[in-house]
Amino acid sequence: MMTTKYFMKCKVCGKEINTTNGFAVFNRHLSTHNNPIGRNCNQWYKSYFKRSNHACVCKLCDKEFYHDNLYAWSDFQYINHLKDHHGITQH
């Protein structure tokens, strides 16, 4: 029996991600780009957050964020927090 594999290209780094069994692996990969404590994150907001006990913590107010792989495609929670609570936006 022949199996067809499906791949999706990451728009951030160009890596081909296997999506044959669903998008969980692709979402997990995206989270490494959007999560400020992720290994592949180089977003402008990274310097405002730090790692603390498996959570991402705002350095300015110590609010904890738990990065959910379900929303890995988005960085809205970090950007909105900086804008709404600290008046910081991308330069």
Tab-separated table of N, CA, C and O in Angstrom:
chain	number	residue	atom	x	y	z
A	1	MET	N	0.840	-1.177	0.000
A	1	MET	CA	0.000	0.000	0.000
A	1	MET	C	0.888	1.245	0.000
A	1	MET	O	1.829	1.350	0.768
A	2	MET	N	0.568	2.172	-0.853
A	2	MET	CA	1.359	3.384	-0.966
A	2	MET	C	0.736	4.499	-0.110
A	2	MET	O	-0.471	4.685	-0.096
A	3	THR	N	1.582	5.191	0.637
A	3	THR	CA	1.119	6.274	1.495
A	3	THR	C	1.560	7.607	0.918
A	3	THR	O	2.709	7.770	0.516
A	4	THR	N	0.649	8.540	0.900
A	4	THR	CA	0.972	9.884	0.428
A	4	THR	C	1.292	10.756	1.629
A	4	THR	O	0.551	10.767	2.603
A	5	LYS	N	2.389	11.476	1.551
A	5	LYS	CA	2.767	12.384	2.632
A	5	LYS	C	2.516	13.814	2.173
A	5	LYS	O	2.739	14.167	1.024
A	6	TYR	N	2.041	14.611	3.106
A	6	TYR	CA	1.760	16.014	2.829
A	6	TYR	C	2.692	16.885	3.657
A	6	TYR	O	2.917	16.616	4.837
A	7	PHE	N	3.208	17.913	3.040
A	7	PHE	CA	4.121	18.826	3.723
A	7	PHE	C	3.628	20.256	3.553
A	7	PHE	O	3.005	20.598	2.548
A	8	MET	N	3.921	21.066	4.552
A	8	MET	CA	3.577	22.475	4.504
A	8	MET	C	4.853	23.264	4.798
A	8	MET	O	5.624	22.900	5.671
A	9	LYS	N	5.059	24.329	4.066
A	9	LYS	CA	6.265	25.124	4.230
A	9	LYS	C	6.028	26.223	5.268
A	9	LYS	O	5.069	26.983	5.183
A	10	CYS	N	6.925	26.309	6.243
A	10	CYS	CA	6.859	27.361	7.253
A	10	CYS	C	7.204	28.688	6.583
A	10	CYS	O	8.243	28.810	5.934
A	11	LYS	N	6.338	29.685	6.748
A	11	LYS	CA	6.574	30.982	6.113
A	11	LYS	C	7.636	31.800	6.831
A	11	LYS	O	8.115	32.785	6.306
A	12	VAL	N	8.008	31.382	8.033
A	12	VAL	CA	9.029	32.111	8.790
A	12	VAL	C	10.430	31.655	8.401
A	12	VAL	O	11.289	32.463	8.078
A	13	CYS	N	10.653	30.332	8.403
A	13	CYS	CA	12.009	29.829	8.169
A	13	CYS	C	12.153	29.010	6.885
A	13	CYS	O	13.262	28.658	6.498
A	14	GLY	N	11.028	28.652	6.258
A	14	GLY	CA	11.089	27.893	5.021
A	14	GLY	C	11.199	26.389	5.189
A	14	GLY	O	11.268	25.664	4.203
A	15	LYS	N	11.192	25.889	6.415
A	15	LYS	CA	11.312	24.457	6.657
A	15	LYS	C	10.033	23.737	6.225
A	15	LYS	O	8.932	24.217	6.437
A	16	GLU	N	10.200	22.577	5.596
A	16	GLU	CA	9.072	21.749	5.181
A	16	GLU	C	8.644	20.879	6.366
A	16	GLU	O	9.439	20.099	6.892
A	17	ILE	N	7.395	21.000	6.791
A	17	ILE	CA	6.879	20.275	7.949
A	17	ILE	C	5.869	19.242	7.479
A	17	ILE	O	4.945	19.552	6.720
A	18	ASN	N	6.014	18.009	7.956
A	18	ASN	CA	5.113	16.920	7.601
A	18	ASN	C	3.756	17.142	8.269
A	18	ASN	O	3.663	17.204	9.488
A	19	THR	N	2.696	17.252	7.454
A	19	THR	CA	1.342	17.444	7.985
A	19	THR	C	0.432	16.268	7.638
A	19	THR	O	-0.786	16.393	7.693
A	20	THR	N	1.013	15.132	7.307
A	20	THR	CA	0.238	13.956	6.918
A	20	THR	C	-0.730	13.535	8.015
A	20	THR	O	-1.871	13.184	7.754
A	21	ASN	N	-0.297	13.581	9.268
A	21	ASN	CA	-1.121	13.131	10.394
A	21	ASN	C	-1.809	14.286	11.105
A	21	ASN	O	-2.200	14.152	12.262
A	22	GLY	N	-1.943	15.402	10.479
A	22	GLY	CA	-2.606	16.550	11.091
A	22	GLY	C	-1.644	17.719	11.251
A	22	GLY	O	-0.481	17.657	10.853
A	23	PHE	N	-2.143	18.773	11.840
A	23	PHE	CA	-1.368	20.005	11.941
A	23	PHE	C	-0.707	20.214	13.298
A	23	PHE	O	-0.136	21.267	13.548
A	24	ALA	N	-0.761	19.234	14.187
A	24	ALA	CA	-0.167	19.391	15.517
A	24	ALA	C	1.330	19.652	15.438
A	24	ALA	O	1.863	20.519	16.142
A	25	VAL	N	2.034	18.939	14.576
A	25	VAL	CA	3.480	19.123	14.433
A	25	VAL	C	3.773	20.494	13.841
A	25	VAL	O	4.692	21.183	14.281
A	26	PHE	N	2.973	20.922	12.881
A	26	PHE	CA	3.165	22.240	12.264
A	26	PHE	C	2.926	23.344	13.294
A	26	PHE	O	3.704	24.288	13.397
A	27	ASN	N	1.863	23.218	14.095
A	27	ASN	CA	1.582	24.207	15.145
A	27	ASN	C	2.686	24.250	16.186
A	27	ASN	O	3.068	25.317	16.660
A	28	ARG	N	3.209	23.095	16.548
A	28	ARG	CA	4.306	23.042	17.520
A	28	ARG	C	5.538	23.747	16.949
A	28	ARG	O	6.229	24.473	17.655
A	29	HIS	N	5.805	23.561	15.665
A	29	HIS	CA	6.929	24.237	15.026
A	29	HIS	C	6.708	25.752	15.026
A	29	HIS	O	7.620	26.515	15.340
A	30	LEU	N	5.511	26.198	14.675
A	30	LEU	CA	5.221	27.633	14.680
A	30	LEU	C	5.388	28.239	16.058
A	30	LEU	O	5.824	29.379	16.197
A	31	SER	N	5.060	27.482	17.084
A	31	SER	CA	5.184	28.018	18.443
A	31	SER	C	6.634	28.341	18.788
A	31	SER	O	6.889	29.224	19.600
A	32	THR	N	7.590	27.678	18.159
A	32	THR	CA	8.993	27.997	18.436
A	32	THR	C	9.379	29.353	17.853
A	32	THR	O	10.350	29.958	18.286
A	33	HIS	N	8.605	29.845	16.885
A	33	HIS	CA	8.860	31.167	16.301
A	33	HIS	C	8.109	32.275	17.042
A	33	HIS	O	8.616	33.385	17.164
A	34	ASN	N	6.892	32.004	17.517
A	34	ASN	CA	6.049	33.030	18.122
A	34	ASN	C	6.186	33.154	19.631
A	34	ASN	O	5.931	34.204	20.184
A	35	ASN	N	6.549	32.071	20.293
A	35	ASN	CA	6.678	32.081	21.748
A	35	ASN	C	7.978	32.791	22.128
A	35	ASN	O	9.054	32.366	21.720
A	36	PRO	N	7.915	33.864	22.924
A	36	PRO	CA	9.127	34.615	23.268
A	36	PRO	C	10.217	33.781	23.935
A	36	PRO	O	11.388	34.131	23.877
A	37	ILE	N	9.855	32.687	24.568
A	37	ILE	CA	10.880	31.839	25.178
A	37	ILE	C	11.211	30.638	24.295
A	37	ILE	O	11.948	29.751	24.696
A	38	GLY	N	10.672	30.625	23.082
A	38	GLY	CA	10.952	29.561	22.119
A	38	GLY	C	12.342	29.700	21.521
A	38	GLY	O	12.874	30.796	21.371
A	39	ARG	N	12.928	28.603	21.144
A	39	ARG	CA	14.315	28.593	20.651
A	39	ARG	C	14.493	29.314	19.319
A	39	ARG	O	15.570	29.817	19.025
A	40	ASN	N	13.459	29.370	18.491
A	40	ASN	CA	13.576	30.007	17.180
A	40	ASN	C	12.950	31.395	17.115
A	40	ASN	O	12.841	31.972	16.047
A	41	CYS	N	12.526	31.915	18.249
A	41	CYS	CA	11.861	33.217	18.244
A	41	CYS	C	12.884	34.336	18.069
A	41	CYS	O	13.871	34.417	18.796
A	42	ASN	N	12.631	35.197	17.107
A	42	ASN	CA	13.444	36.402	16.952
A	42	ASN	C	12.522	37.594	16.698
A	42	ASN	O	12.869	38.514	15.985
A	43	GLN	N	11.341	37.538	17.304
A	43	GLN	CA	10.359	38.602	17.182
A	43	GLN	C	10.798	39.809	18.010
A	43	GLN	O	11.556	39.685	18.973
A	44	TRP	N	10.301	40.987	17.679
A	44	TRP	CA	10.689	42.227	18.352
A	44	TRP	C	10.333	42.227	19.831
A	44	TRP	O	10.971	42.902	20.634
A	45	TYR	N	9.333	41.474	20.249
A	45	TYR	CA	8.868	41.493	21.638
A	45	TYR	C	9.607	40.522	22.555
A	45	TYR	O	9.375	40.492	23.759
A	46	LYS	N	10.516	39.730	22.022
A	46	LYS	CA	11.204	38.703	22.807
A	46	LYS	C	11.920	39.273	24.032
A	46	LYS	O	11.898	38.681	25.108
A	47	SER	N	12.534	40.423	23.912
A	47	SER	CA	13.325	40.978	25.018
A	47	SER	C	12.477	41.407	26.219
A	47	SER	O	13.009	41.643	27.295
A	48	TYR	N	11.158	41.482	26.057
A	48	TYR	CA	10.281	41.889	27.154
A	48	TYR	C	9.797	40.714	27.996
A	48	TYR	O	9.077	40.907	28.968
A	49	PHE	N	10.176	39.496	27.626
A	49	PHE	CA	9.694	38.309	28.320
A	49	PHE	C	10.857	37.425	28.757
A	49	PHE	O	11.936	37.473	28.182
A	50	LYS	N	10.614	36.632	29.795
A	50	LYS	CA	11.622	35.693	30.304
A	50	LYS	C	10.945	34.373	30.647
A	50	LYS	O	9.724	34.292	30.770
A	51	ARG	N	11.757	33.338	30.814
A	51	ARG	CA	11.263	32.009	31.180
A	51	ARG	C	11.247	31.885	32.700
A	51	ARG	O	12.187	32.272	33.377
A	52	SER	N	10.155	31.324	33.218
A	52	SER	CA	10.048	31.073	34.651
A	52	SER	C	9.115	29.892	34.881
A	52	SER	O	7.917	29.988	34.634
A	53	ASN	N	9.655	28.796	35.347
A	53	ASN	CA	8.852	27.600	35.656
A	53	ASN	C	7.915	27.195	34.514
A	53	ASN	O	6.715	27.077	34.692
A	54	HIS	N	8.464	27.007	33.334
A	54	HIS	CA	7.722	26.556	32.147
A	54	HIS	C	6.676	27.565	31.672
A	54	HIS	O	5.775	27.204	30.939
A	55	ALA	N	6.784	28.782	32.132
A	55	ALA	CA	5.863	29.829	31.685
A	55	ALA	C	6.679	30.971	31.100
A	55	ALA	O	7.863	31.117	31.360
A	56	CYS	N	6.012	31.778	30.341
A	56	CYS	CA	6.604	32.977	29.782
A	56	CYS	C	6.122	34.130	30.657
A	56	CYS	O	4.923	34.286	30.881
A	57	VAL	N	7.048	34.913	31.191
A	57	VAL	CA	6.700	35.961	32.143
A	57	VAL	C	7.129	37.319	31.597
A	57	VAL	O	8.253	37.483	31.122
A	58	CYS	N	6.220	38.286	31.690
A	58	CYS	CA	6.541	39.651	31.279
A	58	CYS	C	7.558	40.223	32.266
A	58	CYS	O	7.348	40.181	33.480
A	59	LYS	N	8.663	40.743	31.769
A	59	LYS	CA	9.704	41.311	32.632
A	59	LYS	C	9.250	42.604	33.313
A	59	LYS	O	9.795	42.982	34.333
A	60	LEU	N	8.241	43.257	32.759
A	60	LEU	CA	7.804	44.544	33.284
A	60	LEU	C	6.806	44.429	34.431
A	60	LEU	O	6.810	45.243	35.346
A	61	CYS	N	5.927	43.416	34.376
A	61	CYS	CA	4.880	43.309	35.409
A	61	CYS	C	4.743	41.909	36.004
A	61	CYS	O	3.890	41.680	36.849
A	62	ASP	N	5.553	40.960	35.581
A	62	ASP	CA	5.541	39.581	36.084
A	62	ASP	C	4.259	38.798	35.790
A	62	ASP	O	3.962	37.821	36.457
A	63	LYS	N	3.498	39.213	34.776
A	63	LYS	CA	2.325	38.433	34.378
A	63	LYS	C	2.792	37.193	33.634
A	63	LYS	O	3.672	37.262	32.781
A	64	GLU	N	2.194	36.042	33.971
A	64	GLU	CA	2.568	34.773	33.343
A	64	GLU	C	1.688	34.484	32.142
A	64	GLU	O	0.488	34.734	32.151
A	65	PHE	N	2.307	33.927	31.110
A	65	PHE	CA	1.611	33.489	29.907
A	65	PHE	C	1.982	32.031	29.680
A	65	PHE	O	3.140	31.657	29.795
A	66	TYR	N	0.990	31.229	29.365
A	66	TYR	CA	1.241	29.834	29.032
A	66	TYR	C	0.945	29.678	27.555
A	66	TYR	O	-0.196	29.798	27.133
A	67	HIS	N	1.986	29.456	26.767
A	67	HIS	CA	1.843	29.381	25.311
A	67	HIS	C	1.098	28.118	24.935
A	67	HIS	O	1.542	27.020	25.203
A	68	ASP	N	-0.034	28.288	24.311
A	68	ASP	CA	-0.885	27.184	23.909
A	68	ASP	C	-0.604	26.838	22.447
A	68	ASP	O	-0.723	27.692	21.577
A	69	ASN	N	-0.217	25.607	22.185
A	69	ASN	CA	0.091	25.198	20.807
A	69	ASN	C	-1.114	25.328	19.879
A	69	ASN	O	-0.962	25.422	18.685
A	70	LEU	N	-2.314	25.365	20.446
A	70	LEU	CA	-3.502	25.537	19.635
A	70	LEU	C	-3.482	26.900	18.935
A	70	LEU	O	-3.971	27.056	17.833
A	71	TYR	N	-2.900	27.903	19.580
A	71	TYR	CA	-2.822	29.250	19.021
A	71	TYR	C	-1.403	29.610	18.602
A	71	TYR	O	-1.034	30.767	18.584
A	72	ALA	N	-0.626	28.623	18.249
A	72	ALA	CA	0.783	28.840	17.908
A	72	ALA	C	0.975	29.725	16.692
A	72	ALA	O	1.990	30.381	16.552
A	73	TRP	N	-0.003	29.750	15.823
A	73	TRP	CA	0.089	30.550	14.603
A	73	TRP	C	0.060	32.039	14.903
A	73	TRP	O	0.327	32.860	14.048
A	74	SER	N	-0.264	32.405	16.144
A	74	SER	CA	-0.447	33.816	16.460
A	74	SER	C	0.416	34.253	17.635
A	74	SER	O	0.725	33.480	18.526
A	75	ASP	N	0.778	35.513	17.643
A	75	ASP	CA	1.527	36.087	18.749
A	75	ASP	C	0.714	37.194	19.413
A	75	ASP	O	1.244	38.026	20.125
A	76	PHE	N	-0.622	37.173	19.214
A	76	PHE	CA	-1.482	38.253	19.675
A	76	PHE	C	-1.425	38.484	21.174
A	76	PHE	O	-1.488	39.619	21.625
A	77	GLN	N	-1.312	37.413	21.970
A	77	GLN	CA	-1.356	37.605	23.418
A	77	GLN	C	-0.164	38.401	23.931
A	77	GLN	O	-0.298	39.197	24.850
A	78	TYR	N	0.989	38.236	23.315
A	78	TYR	CA	2.179	38.968	23.749
A	78	TYR	C	2.141	40.420	23.269
A	78	TYR	O	2.404	41.352	24.025
A	79	ILE	N	1.782	40.604	22.001
A	79	ILE	CA	1.721	41.952	21.421
A	79	ILE	C	0.633	42.782	22.095
A	79	ILE	O	0.858	43.938	22.459
A	80	ASN	N	-0.544	42.187	22.285
A	80	ASN	CA	-1.640	42.918	22.927
A	80	ASN	C	-1.315	43.266	24.378
A	80	ASN	O	-1.685	44.348	24.849
A	81	HIS	N	-0.658	42.381	25.094
A	81	HIS	CA	-0.290	42.669	26.474
A	81	HIS	C	0.639	43.877	26.544
A	81	HIS	O	0.419	44.793	27.339
A	82	LEU	N	1.666	43.890	25.710
A	82	LEU	CA	2.616	45.007	25.726
A	82	LEU	C	1.930	46.316	25.341
A	82	LEU	O	2.197	47.369	25.937
A	83	LYS	N	1.034	46.258	24.370
A	83	LYS	CA	0.347	47.466	23.914
A	83	LYS	C	-0.652	47.969	24.958
A	83	LYS	O	-0.637	49.142	25.328
A	84	ASP	N	-1.501	47.076	25.477
A	84	ASP	CA	-2.577	47.475	26.376
A	84	ASP	C	-2.105	47.822	27.788
A	84	ASP	O	-2.647	48.723	28.419
A	85	HIS	N	-1.114	47.096	28.294
A	85	HIS	CA	-0.697	47.295	29.685
A	85	HIS	C	0.538	48.178	29.845
A	85	HIS	O	0.759	48.726	30.922
A	86	HIS	N	1.338	48.281	28.806
A	86	HIS	CA	2.596	49.028	28.936
A	86	HIS	C	2.769	50.101	27.860
A	86	HIS	O	3.760	50.823	27.883
A	87	GLY	N	1.842	50.175	26.903
A	87	GLY	CA	1.931	51.189	25.847
A	87	GLY	C	3.077	50.980	24.880
A	87	GLY	O	3.531	51.908	24.224
A	88	ILE	N	3.534	49.730	24.766
A	88	ILE	CA	4.677	49.415	23.894
A	88	ILE	C	4.163	48.793	22.600
A	88	ILE	O	3.374	47.845	22.633
A	89	THR	N	4.608	49.328	21.475
A	89	THR	CA	4.266	48.753	20.172
A	89	THR	C	5.552	48.557	19.392
A	89	THR	O	6.610	49.075	19.762
A	90	GLN	N	5.437	47.823	18.302
A	90	GLN	CA	6.611	47.563	17.471
A	90	GLN	C	7.145	48.887	16.919
A	90	GLN	O	6.399	49.745	16.502
A	91	HIS	N	8.442	49.009	16.900
A	91	HIS	CA	9.085	50.256	16.470
A	91	HIS	C	8.999	50.394	14.982
A	91	HIS	O	9.156	49.568	14.227
